[in-house]
Tab-separated table of C-alpha atoms in Angstrom:
chain	number	residue	atom	x	y	z
A	1	MET	CA	-147.952	55.850	-109.103
A	2	GLU	CA	-149.366	55.812	-105.618
A	3	LEU	CA	-147.432	53.291	-103.570
A	4	PHE	CA	-148.843	52.220	-100.219
A	5	ILE	CA	-146.773	50.264	-97.718
A	6	LEU	CA	-148.433	48.346	-94.888
A	7	ARG	CA	-146.615	46.481	-92.169
A	8	HIS	CA	-148.456	43.390	-90.969
A	9	GLY	CA	-150.459	43.535	-87.743
A	10	GLU	CA	-149.286	42.334	-84.355
A	11	ALA	CA	-148.359	38.636	-84.503
A	12	GLU	CA	-148.268	35.896	-81.929
A	13	PRO	CA	-144.924	35.115	-80.285
A	14	ARG	CA	-142.725	32.637	-82.088
A	15	THR	CA	-143.830	29.135	-81.131
A	16	THR	CA	-142.556	27.099	-84.077
A	17	THR	CA	-141.153	28.990	-87.052
A	18	ASP	CA	-141.211	32.683	-87.823
A	19	GLU	CA	-142.969	31.928	-91.110
A	20	ALA	CA	-145.937	30.315	-89.312
A	21	ARG	CA	-146.694	33.151	-86.864
A	22	GLN	CA	-150.305	34.318	-87.113
A	23	LEU	CA	-151.948	37.632	-86.298
A	24	THR	CA	-153.310	38.114	-82.809
A	25	ALA	CA	-156.877	39.339	-82.289
A	26	LYS	CA	-155.391	42.780	-81.548
A	27	GLY	CA	-153.341	42.601	-84.739
A	28	ARG	CA	-156.424	41.813	-86.820
A	29	ALA	CA	-158.366	44.658	-85.192
A	30	ASP	CA	-155.501	47.147	-85.660
A	31	VAL	CA	-155.155	46.302	-89.362
A	32	ALA	CA	-158.895	46.585	-89.922
A	33	ARG	CA	-159.006	49.923	-88.074
A	34	MET	CA	-156.050	51.283	-90.109
A	35	ILE	CA	-157.570	50.277	-93.443
A	36	ARG	CA	-161.060	51.534	-92.552
A	37	SER	CA	-159.704	54.900	-91.397
A	38	SER	CA	-157.636	55.228	-94.599
A	39	LEU	CA	-160.185	54.093	-97.198
A	40	ASP	CA	-160.790	57.616	-98.512
A	41	ASP	CA	-157.031	58.103	-98.972
A	42	LEU	CA	-156.270	54.840	-100.726
A	43	GLY	CA	-156.967	56.464	-104.086
A	44	GLU	CA	-157.047	54.294	-107.150
A	45	LEU	CA	-155.683	51.167	-105.504
A	46	THR	CA	-155.572	48.416	-108.131
A	47	HIS	CA	-153.256	45.745	-106.708
A	48	ILE	CA	-152.021	44.216	-103.456
A	49	TRP	CA	-148.658	42.460	-103.316
A	50	VAL	CA	-147.859	40.472	-100.184
A	51	SER	CA	-145.107	38.478	-98.502
A	52	PRO	CA	-145.667	34.699	-98.327
A	53	LEU	CA	-145.441	34.641	-94.507
A	54	VAL	CA	-148.709	33.855	-92.708
A	55	ARG	CA	-149.058	37.111	-90.741
A	56	ALA	CA	-148.604	39.198	-93.893
A	57	GLN	CA	-151.052	36.985	-95.805
A	58	GLN	CA	-153.655	37.477	-93.063
A	59	THR	CA	-153.039	41.242	-93.096
A	60	ALA	CA	-153.435	41.410	-96.883
A	61	GLU	CA	-156.620	39.350	-96.701
A	62	ILE	CA	-158.157	41.811	-94.229
A	63	ALA	CA	-157.065	44.781	-96.353
A	64	GLY	CA	-158.341	43.209	-99.572
A	65	GLU	CA	-161.765	42.491	-98.120
A	66	LEU	CA	-162.168	45.998	-96.709
A	67	ILE	CA	-160.921	47.719	-99.845
A	68	GLY	CA	-163.313	45.764	-102.020
A	69	ASP	CA	-162.724	42.108	-102.770
A	70	MET	CA	-159.174	42.628	-103.973
A	71	GLU	CA	-157.140	39.416	-104.356
A	72	PRO	CA	-153.533	39.739	-103.075
A	73	TYR	CA	-150.583	38.576	-105.200
A	74	THR	CA	-147.942	36.675	-103.198
A	75	THR	CA	-144.273	37.369	-103.911
A	76	GLU	CA	-140.954	36.438	-102.298
A	77	LEU	CA	-139.842	39.996	-103.140
A	78	LEU	CA	-141.651	41.057	-99.934
A	79	SER	CA	-140.124	38.469	-97.578
A	80	PRO	CA	-138.541	40.070	-94.479
A	81	ASP	CA	-134.939	39.799	-95.697
A	82	ALA	CA	-135.597	40.469	-99.396
A	83	ASP	CA	-133.421	42.857	-101.397
A	84	PRO	CA	-135.383	46.091	-101.967
A	85	GLN	CA	-133.624	46.677	-105.300
A	86	LEU	CA	-135.105	43.468	-106.737
A	87	LEU	CA	-138.557	44.710	-105.706
A	88	PHE	CA	-137.885	48.127	-107.260
A	89	ASN	CA	-136.864	46.467	-110.539
A	90	GLN	CA	-140.139	44.523	-110.639
A	91	LEU	CA	-142.207	47.573	-109.687
A	92	GLN	CA	-140.614	49.609	-112.469
A	93	ILE	CA	-141.846	47.177	-115.136
A	94	SER	CA	-145.246	46.579	-113.543
A	95	GLU	CA	-148.364	48.237	-114.878
A	96	CYS	CA	-149.713	49.067	-111.420
A	97	GLN	CA	-150.875	52.614	-110.790
A	98	GLY	CA	-152.092	52.120	-107.225
A	99	LEU	CA	-150.287	49.399	-105.314
A	100	LEU	CA	-150.376	48.221	-101.699
A	101	LEU	CA	-147.304	46.325	-100.470
A	102	VAL	CA	-147.794	44.195	-97.331
A	103	SER	CA	-144.583	43.112	-95.646
A	104	HIS	CA	-142.369	43.119	-92.548
A	105	GLN	CA	-139.656	44.989	-90.735
A	106	PRO	CA	-136.935	45.725	-91.608
A	107	LEU	CA	-137.989	45.623	-95.275
A	108	VAL	CA	-140.884	48.107	-95.044
A	109	SER	CA	-138.650	50.763	-93.480
A	110	LYS	CA	-135.860	50.080	-96.002
A	111	ILE	CA	-138.298	50.536	-98.884
A	112	LEU	CA	-139.679	53.763	-97.446
A	113	ASP	CA	-136.272	55.215	-96.532
A	114	THR	CA	-134.684	54.327	-99.870
A	115	LEU	CA	-137.485	55.636	-102.065
A	116	CYS	CA	-137.844	58.855	-100.060
A	117	GLY	CA	-134.105	59.501	-99.754
A	118	THR	CA	-133.868	59.361	-95.979
A	119	VAL	CA	-131.219	57.658	-93.855
A	120	ASN	CA	-131.733	54.036	-92.862
A	121	ASP	CA	-134.178	53.542	-89.984
A	122	TYR	CA	-135.493	57.102	-90.281
A	123	HIS	CA	-139.059	55.896	-90.778
A	124	ASP	CA	-140.011	53.432	-88.074
A	125	MET	CA	-142.974	51.372	-89.128
A	126	ALA	CA	-144.598	49.696	-86.158
A	127	THR	CA	-147.111	46.912	-86.693
A	128	SER	CA	-150.168	48.018	-88.711
A	129	SER	CA	-148.419	51.207	-89.898
A	130	LEU	CA	-149.436	52.442	-93.341
A	131	ALA	CA	-147.516	54.845	-95.590
A	132	CYS	CA	-148.325	56.513	-98.903
A	133	ILE	CA	-145.626	57.533	-101.387
A	134	ASP	CA	-146.085	59.444	-104.642
A	135	ILE	CA	-143.541	58.148	-107.140
A	136	GLU	CA	-143.203	58.026	-110.916
A	137	ILE	CA	-139.806	56.380	-111.267
A	138	ILE	CA	-139.198	53.532	-108.833
A	139	ALA	CA	-135.680	54.380	-107.677
A	140	ALA	CA	-133.803	55.757	-104.699
A	141	ASP	CA	-134.647	59.363	-103.770
A	142	MET	CA	-137.490	59.570	-106.308
A	143	GLY	CA	-140.476	59.283	-103.972
A	144	LYS	CA	-142.335	61.834	-101.922
A	145	LEU	CA	-143.866	60.671	-98.657
A	146	ARG	CA	-147.445	61.900	-98.613
A	147	TRP	CA	-148.283	60.426	-95.190
A	148	LEU	CA	-147.305	57.801	-92.631
A	149	ARG	CA	-149.876	56.583	-90.113
A	150	HIS	CA	-149.273	54.477	-87.052
A	151	SER	CA	-151.783	52.353	-85.200
A	152	SER	CA	-153.294	54.342	-82.340
A	153	THR	CA	-153.488	51.385	-79.959
């Protein structure tokens, strides 16, 4: 399986609730630039799973449109404070071969560090960062990081 992990783009400061924060214009542009520059490397992407929070939803929408009219699937398993092991359990039984996960810190770094067998916080994923992992068995230390790209702005 090719597993892609995308952190949402830059979001507006908290004005009401964290859940309601939207992407800024810069955040939208950064996400679009990251996806466009990575299109050739996104392989056989078949699914997008996304956190229910607004900024992640907006990020997944941008990615889905640029990749080719792909409809994101919303799951609480990608909420910022979700347990990565619950996500891994669901991924293991899924039929996805190319999957893009769209989520938040600290979850995106926890997923990357756990699957690739690195210490916590080893992989810092700034907004609009995108990683690619090759993995057959969804479990700790079983993935190989192919690449990690950060927004250039």
